[in-house]
Coordinates of C-alpha atoms in Angstrom, one line a residue:
Chain A
M1115 CA 18.7 30.9 -0.3
P1116 CA 16.7 29.0 -2.9
L1117 CA 15.2 25.6 -2.1
N1118 CA 17.8 24.1 -4.4
D1119 CA 20.5 24.9 -1.9
Y1120 CA 18.9 22.8 0.8
E1121 CA 18.9 19.1 1.0
I1122 CA 15.5 17.7 1.6
V1123 CA 15.5 14.7 4.0
I1124 CA 12.4 12.5 4.1
G1125 CA 11.5 9.3 6.0
L1126 CA 8.1 7.7 5.7
E1127 CA 6.1 5.8 8.3
V1128 CA 3.7 3.6 6.5
H1129 CA 0.8 1.8 8.2
A1130 CA -0.9 -1.1 6.5
E1131 CA -3.9 -2.9 7.8
L1132 CA -3.6 -6.7 7.6
K1133 CA -6.1 -8.7 5.6
T1134 CA -7.2 -11.0 8.4
D1135 CA -10.9 -11.8 8.9
S1136 CA -11.0 -10.9 12.6
K1137 CA -9.2 -8.3 14.7
I1138 CA -5.8 -8.7 16.2
F1139 CA -6.9 -9.5 19.8
C1140 CA -10.6 -10.4 19.5
G1141 CA -13.2 -12.0 17.1
C1142 CA -14.8 -8.8 15.8
T1143 CA -14.7 -8.4 12.0
T1144 CA -12.1 -6.3 10.3
E1145 CA -14.6 -5.4 7.5
F1146 CA -14.4 -1.8 6.3
G1147 CA -17.3 0.4 7.1
G1148 CA -20.5 -1.0 8.7
E1149 CA -22.8 0.9 11.1
P1150 CA -20.8 3.0 13.5
N1151 CA -19.7 1.1 16.6
S1152 CA -21.2 -2.2 15.4
H1153 CA -17.9 -4.1 15.0
V1154 CA -16.8 -3.8 18.6
C1155 CA -16.7 -5.9 21.8
P1156 CA -15.3 -5.5 25.3
V1157 CA -11.8 -6.4 24.2
C1158 CA -11.4 -3.8 21.4
L1159 CA -13.3 -1.2 23.5
G1160 CA -10.7 -1.7 26.3
L1161 CA -13.4 -2.4 28.9
P1162 CA -11.9 -3.5 32.3
G1163 CA -11.2 -7.1 33.0
V1164 CA -10.9 -8.4 29.4
L1165 CA -8.0 -10.5 28.1
P1166 CA -6.6 -9.9 24.6
V1167 CA -5.4 -13.0 22.7
L1168 CA -3.2 -12.7 19.6
N1169 CA -4.6 -13.6 16.2
E1170 CA -1.8 -15.9 14.9
K1171 CA -2.4 -14.9 11.3
A1172 CA -1.7 -11.3 12.2
M1173 CA 1.7 -12.3 13.5
D1174 CA 2.4 -14.5 10.5
Y1175 CA 1.4 -11.7 8.0
T1176 CA 3.8 -9.3 9.8
I1177 CA 6.7 -11.7 9.5
T1178 CA 5.8 -12.3 5.8
A1179 CA 5.9 -8.5 5.2
G1180 CA 9.2 -8.4 7.0
L1181 CA 10.6 -11.2 4.7
A1182 CA 9.4 -9.4 1.6
L1183 CA 11.1 -6.2 2.7
N1184 CA 14.4 -8.0 3.4
C1185 CA 14.2 -7.6 7.2
E1186 CA 15.8 -9.6 9.9
I1187 CA 13.1 -11.5 11.8
S1188 CA 13.6 -11.7 15.6
P1189 CA 13.4 -15.1 17.1
Y1190 CA 11.8 -13.5 20.2
S1191 CA 9.3 -10.7 20.2
K1192 CA 6.8 -9.1 22.5
F1193 CA 4.1 -6.5 22.8
D1194 CA 4.3 -3.2 24.8
R1195 CA 1.8 -0.6 25.9
K1196 CA 2.2 2.8 24.3
Q1197 CA 0.4 5.3 26.4
Y1198 CA -1.2 8.5 25.1
F1199 CA -4.5 10.2 25.3
Y1200 CA -6.5 10.6 22.1
P1201 CA -10.2 10.0 21.6
D1202 CA -9.7 7.3 19.0
L1203 CA -7.9 5.2 21.5
P1204 CA -10.4 4.0 24.1
K1205 CA -7.9 2.2 26.4
A1206 CA -5.7 5.4 26.5
Y1207 CA -2.9 3.0 25.4
Q1208 CA -2.1 1.2 22.2
I1209 CA -0.8 -2.3 22.2
S1210 CA 2.2 -1.9 20.0
Q1211 CA 5.9 -2.9 20.0
Y1212 CA 8.7 -0.9 21.7
N1213 CA 11.9 -1.0 19.7
D1214 CA 13.7 -3.6 21.8
F1215 CA 12.2 -6.9 20.6
L1216 CA 10.5 -6.0 17.3
L1217 CA 9.2 -8.7 15.0
C1218 CA 11.2 -7.4 12.0
K1219 CA 14.1 -4.9 11.6
S1220 CA 16.8 -3.7 9.3
G1221 CA 15.3 -4.2 5.9
W1222 CA 15.5 -2.4 2.6
I1223 CA 13.8 -2.0 -0.7
E1224 CA 15.0 -0.7 -4.1
V1225 CA 13.3 2.4 -5.4
A1226 CA 13.7 4.2 -8.8
S1227 CA 15.5 7.5 -8.1
G1228 CA 15.4 10.5 -10.4
N1229 CA 18.4 9.5 -12.6
G1230 CA 16.9 6.2 -13.7
E1231 CA 19.1 4.3 -11.2
L1232 CA 17.8 2.1 -8.4
K1233 CA 18.4 3.3 -4.9
K1234 CA 18.4 1.2 -1.8
V1235 CA 16.1 2.7 0.8
R1236 CA 16.6 1.3 4.3
I1237 CA 13.7 0.1 6.5
N1238 CA 14.3 0.5 10.2
R1239 CA 11.6 -1.8 11.3
V1240 CA 8.3 -3.5 10.7
H1241 CA 6.2 -4.0 13.8
L1242 CA 2.7 -5.2 14.7
E1243 CA 0.1 -3.1 16.6
E1244 CA -3.6 -2.5 16.8
D1245 CA -5.3 0.2 14.8
A1246 CA -7.2 3.0 16.5
G1247 CA -10.8 4.1 15.9
K1248 CA -11.9 6.6 13.4
T1249 CA -12.8 10.2 14.0
V1250 CA -15.5 11.8 12.0
H1251 CA -15.3 15.6 12.2
S1252 CA -18.3 17.8 12.7
G1253 CA -17.1 20.5 10.3
T1254 CA -15.7 20.2 6.8
G1255 CA -12.3 19.1 8.2
I1256 CA -10.2 18.8 11.2
L1257 CA -9.6 22.5 11.5
D1258 CA -13.1 23.9 11.8
S1259 CA -14.7 21.1 13.8
D1260 CA -16.2 21.9 17.2
Y1261 CA -16.3 18.3 18.3
G1262 CA -15.4 14.8 17.0
Q1263 CA -17.6 11.7 16.5
Q1264 CA -15.9 8.4 17.3
D1265 CA -16.5 5.1 15.5
Y1266 CA -14.5 2.3 17.1
N1267 CA -15.1 -0.3 14.3
R1268 CA -11.5 0.1 13.1
C1269 CA -10.1 -0.2 16.7
G1270 CA -8.1 -3.4 17.0
V1271 CA -7.7 -4.1 13.3
P1272 CA -4.2 -5.5 13.0
L1273 CA -1.8 -2.9 11.6
I1274 CA 1.8 -3.0 10.7
E1275 CA 4.0 0.0 10.9
I1276 CA 6.8 0.2 8.4
V1277 CA 9.3 2.7 9.5
G1278 CA 11.7 3.9 6.8
E1279 CA 15.1 5.5 7.4
P1280 CA 15.5 9.1 6.3
D1281 CA 17.0 8.0 3.0
L1282 CA 14.6 9.8 0.7
R1283 CA 15.7 13.1 -0.9
S1284 CA 12.7 14.4 -2.8
A1285 CA 8.9 14.3 -2.7
Q1286 CA 9.1 12.4 -6.0
E1287 CA 11.3 9.7 -4.4
A1288 CA 9.0 9.5 -1.4
K1289 CA 6.1 8.8 -3.8
E1290 CA 8.2 6.1 -5.6
Y1291 CA 9.1 4.5 -2.3
L1292 CA 5.5 4.3 -1.2
E1293 CA 4.3 2.9 -4.5
K1294 CA 7.0 0.2 -4.4
L1295 CA 6.1 -0.7 -0.8
R1296 CA 2.5 -1.0 -1.8
T1297 CA 3.4 -3.3 -4.8
L1298 CA 5.4 -5.5 -2.5
L1299 CA 2.7 -5.8 0.1
L1300 CA 0.1 -6.5 -2.6
Y1301 CA 2.4 -9.3 -3.9
T1302 CA 2.5 -10.9 -0.5
G1303 CA -1.2 -10.7 -0.2
I1304 CA -1.1 -9.6 3.5
S1305 CA -3.0 -6.3 2.9
D1306 CA -5.3 -4.9 0.3
C1307 CA -3.5 -1.5 0.6
K1308 CA -6.4 0.7 -0.3
M1309 CA -5.4 4.3 0.5
E1310 CA -9.0 5.5 -0.2
E1311 CA -10.3 3.1 2.6
G1312 CA -7.3 3.9 4.9
S1313 CA -5.9 0.3 4.8
L1314 CA -2.7 1.9 3.6
R1315 CA -1.7 5.2 5.4
C1316 CA 1.4 7.3 5.4
D1317 CA 3.0 9.8 7.7
A1318 CA 6.0 11.7 6.5
N1319 CA 9.0 13.1 8.5
I1320 CA 10.6 15.9 6.6
S1321 CA 13.5 18.3 7.4
L1322 CA 15.8 20.5 5.5
R1323 CA 19.5 21.1 5.9
P1324 CA 22.0 23.1 3.9
K1325 CA 23.6 20.9 1.2
G1326 CA 26.7 19.3 2.5
A1327 CA 25.7 19.6 6.2
K1328 CA 26.0 16.5 8.3
E1329 CA 23.5 17.2 11.0
F1330 CA 19.8 16.7 10.3
G1331 CA 17.5 19.7 10.5
I1332 CA 14.5 20.0 12.8
L1333 CA 11.8 17.8 11.5
A1334 CA 8.1 18.1 11.0
E1335 CA 5.8 15.1 10.9
I1336 CA 3.0 15.4 8.3
K1337 CA -0.2 13.4 8.9
N1338 CA -3.3 12.9 6.9
L1339 CA -1.7 11.9 3.7
N1340 CA -4.5 10.0 2.0
S1341 CA -3.3 9.4 -1.5
F1342 CA 0.0 9.1 -3.4
K1343 CA -0.7 12.6 -4.8
A1344 CA -1.2 14.0 -1.3
V1345 CA 2.2 12.6 -0.2
Q1346 CA 4.0 14.3 -3.0
S1347 CA 2.1 17.6 -2.8
A1348 CA 2.3 17.9 1.0
L1349 CA 6.0 17.2 0.9
E1350 CA 6.6 19.7 -1.9
Y1351 CA 4.7 22.3 0.1
E1352 CA 6.4 21.6 3.4
A1353 CA 9.9 21.8 1.9
E1354 CA 9.1 25.3 0.6
R1355 CA 7.6 26.3 3.9
Q1356 CA 10.6 25.2 5.9
A1357 CA 13.0 26.8 3.4
E1358 CA 11.2 30.1 3.9
L1359 CA 11.3 29.9 7.7
Y1360 CA 15.1 29.2 7.6
D1361 CA 15.6 32.1 5.2
K1362 CA 13.8 34.4 7.6
G1363 CA 15.9 33.1 10.4
E1364 CA 12.9 31.9 12.4
K1365 CA 13.4 29.3 15.2
M1366 CA 12.2 25.9 14.2
F1367 CA 10.6 23.4 16.5
K1368 CA 9.7 19.7 16.3
Q1369 CA 6.0 19.5 15.4
T1370 CA 3.2 17.4 14.0
R1371 CA 1.3 19.0 11.1
A1372 CA -1.7 17.9 9.1
W1373 CA -2.1 18.1 5.3
D1374 CA -5.2 20.0 4.4
E1375 CA -6.1 18.7 0.9
N1376 CA -8.7 21.3 0.1
K1377 CA -6.4 24.3 0.9
G1378 CA -3.2 22.6 -0.2
V1379 CA -1.3 23.5 2.9
T1380 CA 0.1 21.8 6.0
V1381 CA -1.2 23.1 9.4
L1382 CA 0.2 22.8 12.9
M1383 CA -1.5 20.0 14.9
R1384 CA 0.8 19.9 18.0
S1385 CA 4.3 20.3 19.2
K1386 CA 5.7 16.8 19.3
E1387 CA 6.0 14.7 22.4
G1388 CA 9.3 12.9 22.8
A1389 CA 9.5 9.1 22.6
S1390 CA 9.9 8.7 26.4
D1391 CA 6.6 10.4 27.0
Y1392 CA 4.8 7.3 25.7
R1393 CA 6.0 5.4 28.8
Y1394 CA 6.2 2.1 27.0
F1395 CA 6.2 -1.0 29.1
P1396 CA 5.7 -4.7 28.3
E1397 CA 2.1 -5.6 27.8
P1398 CA 1.4 -7.9 30.8
D1399 CA -1.8 -9.4 29.2
L1400 CA 0.0 -10.9 26.2
V1401 CA 2.8 -13.5 26.3
P1402 CA 5.9 -13.3 24.1
M1403 CA 6.1 -14.6 20.6
V1404 CA 8.9 -17.1 19.7
I1405 CA 9.5 -17.5 16.0
D1406 CA 11.2 -20.8 15.0
D1407 CA 12.8 -21.8 11.7
E1408 CA 9.9 -24.0 10.8
R1409 CA 7.6 -21.1 10.8
L1410 CA 10.0 -18.8 9.0
Q1411 CA 10.4 -21.4 6.2
R1412 CA 6.7 -21.9 5.9
L1413 CA 6.1 -18.2 5.6
R1414 CA 8.9 -17.7 3.2
N1415 CA 7.3 -20.3 0.9
T1416 CA 4.1 -18.2 0.8
I1417 CA 5.9 -15.3 -0.9
P1418 CA 5.7 -15.4 -4.7
E1419 CA 8.5 -14.3 -7.0
L1420 CA 8.7 -10.5 -6.4
P1421 CA 8.3 -7.7 -9.0
D1422 CA 12.0 -6.8 -9.3
S1423 CA 13.0 -10.4 -10.1
R1424 CA 10.2 -10.8 -12.6
K1425 CA 11.0 -7.6 -14.3
R1426 CA 14.6 -8.6 -14.7
R1427 CA 13.5 -12.0 -16.1
Y1428 CA 11.0 -10.5 -18.6
M1429 CA 13.7 -8.2 -19.9
E1430 CA 16.7 -10.6 -19.9
I1431 CA 15.1 -13.9 -20.9
W1432 CA 12.0 -12.9 -22.7
G1433 CA 13.4 -9.7 -24.3
L1434 CA 10.6 -7.4 -23.2
P1435 CA 11.2 -3.6 -23.3
E1436 CA 11.8 -2.1 -19.9
Y1437 CA 8.5 -0.2 -20.0
D1438 CA 6.5 -3.3 -20.7
A1439 CA 8.4 -5.4 -18.1
N1440 CA 7.8 -2.7 -15.5
L1441 CA 4.1 -2.4 -16.1
I1442 CA 3.4 -6.1 -16.2
S1443 CA 5.5 -7.0 -13.2
G1444 CA 3.9 -4.0 -11.2
S1445 CA 0.9 -6.1 -10.5
R1446 CA 1.0 -9.7 -9.2
E1447 CA -2.3 -10.5 -10.9
L1448 CA -1.3 -9.1 -14.2
A1449 CA 2.2 -10.8 -14.1
D1450 CA 0.6 -14.1 -13.2
Y1451 CA -1.8 -13.8 -16.1
F1452 CA 0.9 -12.8 -18.5
E1453 CA 3.1 -15.7 -17.4
A1454 CA 0.3 -18.2 -17.7
A1455 CA -0.4 -17.1 -21.3
V1456 CA 3.3 -17.2 -22.2
K1457 CA 3.5 -20.8 -20.8
E1458 CA 0.5 -21.8 -23.0
Y1459 CA 1.7 -20.0 -26.1
G1460 CA 5.5 -20.5 -25.8
E1461 CA 6.6 -17.0 -26.8
A1462 CA 6.5 -13.9 -24.7
K1463 CA 6.7 -10.9 -27.1
A1464 CA 3.4 -11.5 -28.9
V1465 CA 1.7 -12.1 -25.5
S1466 CA 3.0 -8.9 -24.0
N1467 CA 2.0 -6.9 -27.1
W1468 CA -1.6 -8.1 -26.7
V1469 CA -1.6 -7.6 -23.0
M1470 CA 0.0 -4.1 -23.2
V1471 CA -2.2 -2.8 -26.0
E1472 CA -5.5 -4.5 -26.5
L1473 CA -6.0 -6.0 -23.0
M1474 CA -5.0 -2.8 -21.2
R1475 CA -7.2 -0.7 -23.5
L1476 CA -10.2 -2.8 -22.8
L1477 CA -9.5 -3.0 -19.0
N1478 CA -9.4 0.8 -18.8
Q1479 CA -12.3 1.3 -21.1
E1480 CA -14.6 -1.1 -19.3
K1481 CA -13.1 -0.3 -15.8
I1482 CA -12.5 -4.0 -15.1
E1483 CA -9.7 -5.5 -12.9
I1484 CA -7.4 -8.1 -14.4
T1485 CA -8.7 -10.6 -11.8
A1486 CA -12.2 -10.3 -13.3
V1487 CA -11.2 -10.6 -17.0
K1488 CA -13.1 -13.2 -19.0
I1489 CA -10.4 -14.1 -21.4
T1490 CA -8.4 -16.9 -19.8
P1491 CA -4.6 -17.0 -20.5
A1492 CA -5.2 -20.2 -22.4
A1493 CA -7.8 -18.6 -24.6
L1494 CA -5.4 -15.7 -25.4
A1495 CA -2.7 -18.3 -26.4
K1496 CA -5.3 -20.1 -28.6
M1497 CA -6.1 -16.9 -30.4
L1498 CA -2.5 -16.2 -31.0
K1499 CA -2.1 -19.6 -32.5
L1500 CA -5.1 -18.9 -34.8
I1501 CA -3.1 -15.9 -36.1
D1502 CA 0.0 -18.0 -36.6
A1503 CA -1.9 -20.7 -38.5
G1504 CA -3.3 -18.0 -40.8
T1505 CA -6.9 -18.8 -39.8
I1506 CA -7.4 -15.2 -38.9
S1507 CA -5.5 -12.0 -39.7
G1508 CA -4.0 -9.8 -37.0
K1509 CA -6.6 -7.2 -37.8
I1510 CA -9.5 -9.6 -37.5
A1511 CA -7.9 -10.9 -34.3
K1512 CA -8.7 -7.5 -32.6
T1513 CA -12.4 -8.1 -33.3
V1514 CA -12.1 -11.6 -32.0
F1515 CA -10.2 -10.4 -28.9
E1516 CA -12.9 -7.8 -28.1
E1517 CA -15.6 -10.4 -28.4
M1518 CA -13.6 -12.7 -26.1
F1519 CA -13.2 -9.9 -23.6
M1520 CA -17.0 -9.1 -23.6
T1521 CA -18.3 -12.7 -23.6
G1522 CA -15.5 -15.0 -22.5
K1523 CA -16.2 -17.2 -25.5
D1524 CA -13.6 -19.4 -27.1
P1525 CA -11.8 -17.7 -30.0
E1526 CA -12.3 -20.6 -32.4
A1527 CA -16.0 -20.5 -31.7
I1528 CA -16.2 -16.8 -32.3
V1529 CA -14.3 -17.2 -35.7
Q1530 CA -16.7 -19.9 -36.8
E1531 CA -19.9 -18.2 -35.6
K1532 CA -19.1 -14.8 -37.2
G1533 CA -17.5 -16.3 -40.3
L1534 CA -14.2 -14.5 -39.6
V1535 CA -12.0 -17.2 -41.1
Q1536 CA -9.3 -15.5 -43.2
I1537 CA -9.6 -16.0 -47.0
S1538 CA -6.3 -17.4 -48.2
D1539 CA -7.7 -19.3 -51.2
S1540 CA -5.9 -17.7 -54.2
G1541 CA -8.7 -18.6 -56.6
E1542 CA -11.3 -16.9 -54.5
L1543 CA -9.2 -13.9 -53.8
A1544 CA -8.3 -13.5 -57.5
A1545 CA -12.0 -13.5 -58.4
I1546 CA -12.6 -10.7 -55.8
A1547 CA -9.6 -8.8 -57.2
K1548 CA -11.1 -8.9 -60.7
K1549 CA -14.4 -7.6 -59.4
V1550 CA -12.8 -4.8 -57.5
I1551 CA -10.7 -3.7 -60.5
D1552 CA -13.8 -3.8 -62.7
A1553 CA -15.7 -1.7 -60.3
N1554 CA -12.9 1.0 -60.1
P1555 CA -11.6 1.5 -63.6
Q1556 CA -10.2 5.0 -62.7
S1557 CA -8.0 3.6 -59.9
A1558 CA -6.8 0.8 -62.2
A1559 CA -5.9 3.3 -64.9
D1560 CA -4.1 5.5 -62.4
Y1561 CA -2.0 2.5 -61.2
L1562 CA -1.2 1.4 -64.7
G1563 CA -0.3 5.1 -65.5
G1564 CA 2.4 5.0 -62.9
K1565 CA 0.5 6.1 -59.7
A1566 CA 1.7 3.4 -57.3
Q1567 CA -0.4 4.7 -54.4
A1568 CA -3.6 3.9 -56.3
L1569 CA -3.0 0.3 -55.3
G1570 CA -3.6 1.2 -51.7
F1571 CA -7.2 2.2 -52.5
L1572 CA -7.8 -1.0 -54.3
V1573 CA -6.4 -3.0 -51.4
G1574 CA -8.8 -1.1 -49.1
Q1575 CA -11.7 -2.0 -51.4
M1576 CA -10.8 -5.6 -51.3
M1577 CA -10.7 -5.6 -47.5
K1578 CA -14.1 -3.9 -47.5
E1579 CA -15.5 -6.5 -49.9
T1580 CA -14.2 -9.3 -47.7
K1581 CA -15.1 -7.6 -44.4
G1582 CA -11.4 -7.6 -43.5
R1583 CA -11.0 -11.3 -44.0
A1584 CA -8.7 -11.3 -47.0
N1585 CA -5.2 -12.5 -46.3
P1586 CA -3.4 -9.2 -46.4
A1587 CA -0.1 -10.7 -47.6
M1588 CA -1.9 -12.2 -50.6
V1589 CA -4.1 -9.2 -51.5
N1590 CA -1.3 -7.0 -52.8
E1591 CA 0.3 -9.7 -54.8
L1592 CA -3.0 -10.8 -56.5
L1593 CA -4.1 -7.2 -57.3
R1594 CA -0.8 -6.4 -58.9
K1595 CA -0.9 -9.6 -61.0
E1596 CA -4.4 -8.9 -62.2
L1597 CA -3.6 -5.3 -63.1
E1598 CA -0.5 -6.2 -65.0
Q1599 CA -2.6 -8.5 -67.1
R1600 CA -4.7 -5.5 -68.2
K1601 CA -1.9 -3.4 -69.4
Chain B
M475 CA 17.4 9.0 43.1
S476 CA 15.3 12.1 43.6
L477 CA 12.3 13.3 41.7
S478 CA 11.8 17.1 41.3
I479 CA 8.5 18.9 41.5
K480 CA 8.9 19.8 37.9
E481 CA 9.1 16.1 36.9
V482 CA 5.9 15.4 39.0
E483 CA 4.2 18.2 37.1
H484 CA 5.2 16.6 33.8
I485 CA 4.0 13.2 34.8
A486 CA 0.7 14.8 36.1
R487 CA 0.3 16.5 32.7
L488 CA 0.9 13.2 30.8
A489 CA -1.8 11.6 33.0
R490 CA -4.1 14.6 32.5
L491 CA -4.2 15.1 36.3
E492 CA -4.6 18.6 37.8
L493 CA -2.7 19.0 41.1
D494 CA -2.6 22.0 43.4
G495 CA 0.6 23.2 45.1
S496 CA 0.3 21.1 48.3
E497 CA -0.6 18.0 46.3
K498 CA 2.5 18.4 44.1
E499 CA 4.7 18.6 47.2
Q500 CA 2.9 15.6 48.8
F501 CA 3.2 13.4 45.7
T502 CA 6.8 14.4 45.1
M503 CA 7.6 13.2 48.6
Q504 CA 5.6 10.0 48.3
L505 CA 6.9 9.1 44.9
N506 CA 10.5 9.7 46.1
E507 CA 9.9 7.4 49.0
I508 CA 8.7 4.7 46.6
L509 CA 11.6 5.2 44.3
D510 CA 14.0 5.0 47.3
Y511 CA 12.5 1.7 48.3
V512 CA 12.8 0.3 44.8
E513 CA 16.3 1.6 44.6
K514 CA 17.3 -1.1 47.1
L515 CA 17.1 -3.6 44.2
N516 CA 20.2 -2.0 42.8
Q517 CA 22.2 -3.5 45.6
L518 CA 21.9 -6.8 43.8
D519 CA 24.4 -7.7 41.1
T520 CA 22.3 -8.5 38.0
S521 CA 25.1 -8.1 35.5
A522 CA 24.9 -11.8 34.5
I523 CA 21.1 -12.0 34.3
E524 CA 19.0 -11.5 31.1
P525 CA 16.4 -8.7 31.3
T526 CA 12.9 -10.1 31.9
A527 CA 10.0 -8.8 29.9
H528 CA 7.5 -11.3 31.2
V529 CA 7.4 -13.3 34.4
I530 CA 5.4 -16.3 33.3
P531 CA 7.4 -18.9 31.3
V532 CA 4.9 -19.3 28.5
H533 CA 4.9 -18.1 24.9
N534 CA 2.9 -18.3 21.6
I535 CA -0.6 -18.3 23.0
F536 CA -2.7 -17.7 19.9
R537 CA -6.3 -17.6 18.7
K538 CA -7.4 -18.7 15.2
D539 CA -8.5 -16.0 12.8
E540 CA -12.2 -16.6 13.4
L541 CA -15.1 -14.3 13.8
K542 CA -17.2 -14.0 16.9
P543 CA -20.3 -11.8 17.3
S544 CA -19.8 -8.2 18.2
M545 CA -21.9 -6.2 20.8
D546 CA -25.1 -4.4 20.0
P547 CA -24.3 -0.7 19.4
E548 CA -26.9 0.3 22.0
E549 CA -25.0 -1.7 24.6
V550 CA -21.7 -0.2 23.3
L551 CA -23.0 3.3 23.8
A552 CA -24.7 2.7 27.1
N553 CA -21.9 4.3 29.1
A554 CA -21.0 7.0 26.7
P555 CA -21.0 10.5 28.3
D556 CA -22.4 11.9 25.1
R557 CA -23.4 10.6 21.7
I558 CA -24.5 11.6 18.3
G559 CA -26.4 8.8 16.6
N560 CA -24.3 5.7 17.0
Y561 CA -21.1 7.7 17.5
F562 CA -19.4 8.7 20.7
K563 CA -19.2 12.5 20.9
V564 CA -15.8 13.8 22.0
P565 CA -14.2 17.3 22.4
K566 CA -12.5 18.9 19.4
L567 CA -9.0 17.6 18.7
L568 CA -6.7 20.3 17.6
E569 CA -4.7 22.5 20.0
D570 CA -5.5 26.2 19.6

């Protein structure tokens, strides 16, 4: 039967590296890259006789993430050993958390679903663990490599795992969920969430069932999803693959598959080991964590107003269109910038127009992040006030804005320096109007002969004459008056 | 409680241990003896006792988020069975 007759069931497991300076259980740096095996010590290499000690900030960041994702925070939590053999795990166990005393559980976030409505996607848990090392393959990819090369610099970087419930129903929804999660984590500042550097990673569980069925199908876990696009493409591919197998009547089995970006396919990695095979047991080298109200309150206070709330406020109180509100609230830095400018200027619409059009255009064109922009919110507000006061026209303001963007100079200084002050003196403008009409007798005759559009040409000439500085509202009026006198 | 040879084979596989036939029998017997011994604990009534994850009554031992020097890569790789540059060389990862 066609794919449309199946219900696609997806749950994502997202890993985010925490933005601490040092690793979770030792003082090695968490810095990305570096010479292979240069950021390691006996603790993160798992040499015998060492004692891991928890980085308090890693725990606090995990709780902060849990709070931002509407989780319940456990008053008591502990670490456990998860045992498995893989070359990126030098101890042959990962210090993680079994699901009995997790730091955070039972959360949810709201995600845009296909029909424009918001959908609540449940989060099973957020727990803290150590990252594993990194494998560099000898071939072009995991499939054709004869051996692996291990770099343990990443081993022991604090990592949170965010396990979503299987509430997602399409590849598109899965991508939306991941993007929303990333936005929220970026807002809290606990992770830099760079998929290209692996500080945000995603595995997807996907299964199919006939529409209306209650039982879940047999799932495949897809690994190696290194971009938002990969998440969507791999899930679209995998849904098709599973539908074909069901149609052929083939027996399904639980498995782990890898996304091969180059070939655009998922390939079998291994048949999946059950949870009990990890033989979790409490980590004897680390003592439990007790989280009191004082800590919870302190961490709650570090969370800024989150994007959904800002978006609502921008639309309801400031009257921004949904598209603008969405885009501006989608980045904490941009939203903070916008709000600071609104506070200086006093009105939101004009600020959002300049942010959405001119600022965005220049940021994209110059490939600059909002955090590095040279125009301060106060300078933007000042420029808007210059327009309001009639000192510069809206058109000239674009030139001023561009100059501000490139140099960071004060708008008033730019206007003075470049002589961009708007000409609103009617005597001066009338003289220019006369000159323009004298120089273009044909257009003047056309206008007087009934061709109203000839005025447009004369307006253009006046703007050219004044290098755009003529007050546009006055130009039309003065030209018309001057022409009438020549009838 | 009784452990079967099959379960011993499973545990051996998880631990990447290769056991021959007589070893499997020997370990099954020995593991069962250990389990029987531990089984004695079940004679106690623990219904009113909270499960214990840790035996020492301390919690919240933390370190500050501060950097300390790492090891020299040569020292790190000194015990590596095989290396390529400053990487550890390991067998290929995918099951065939």
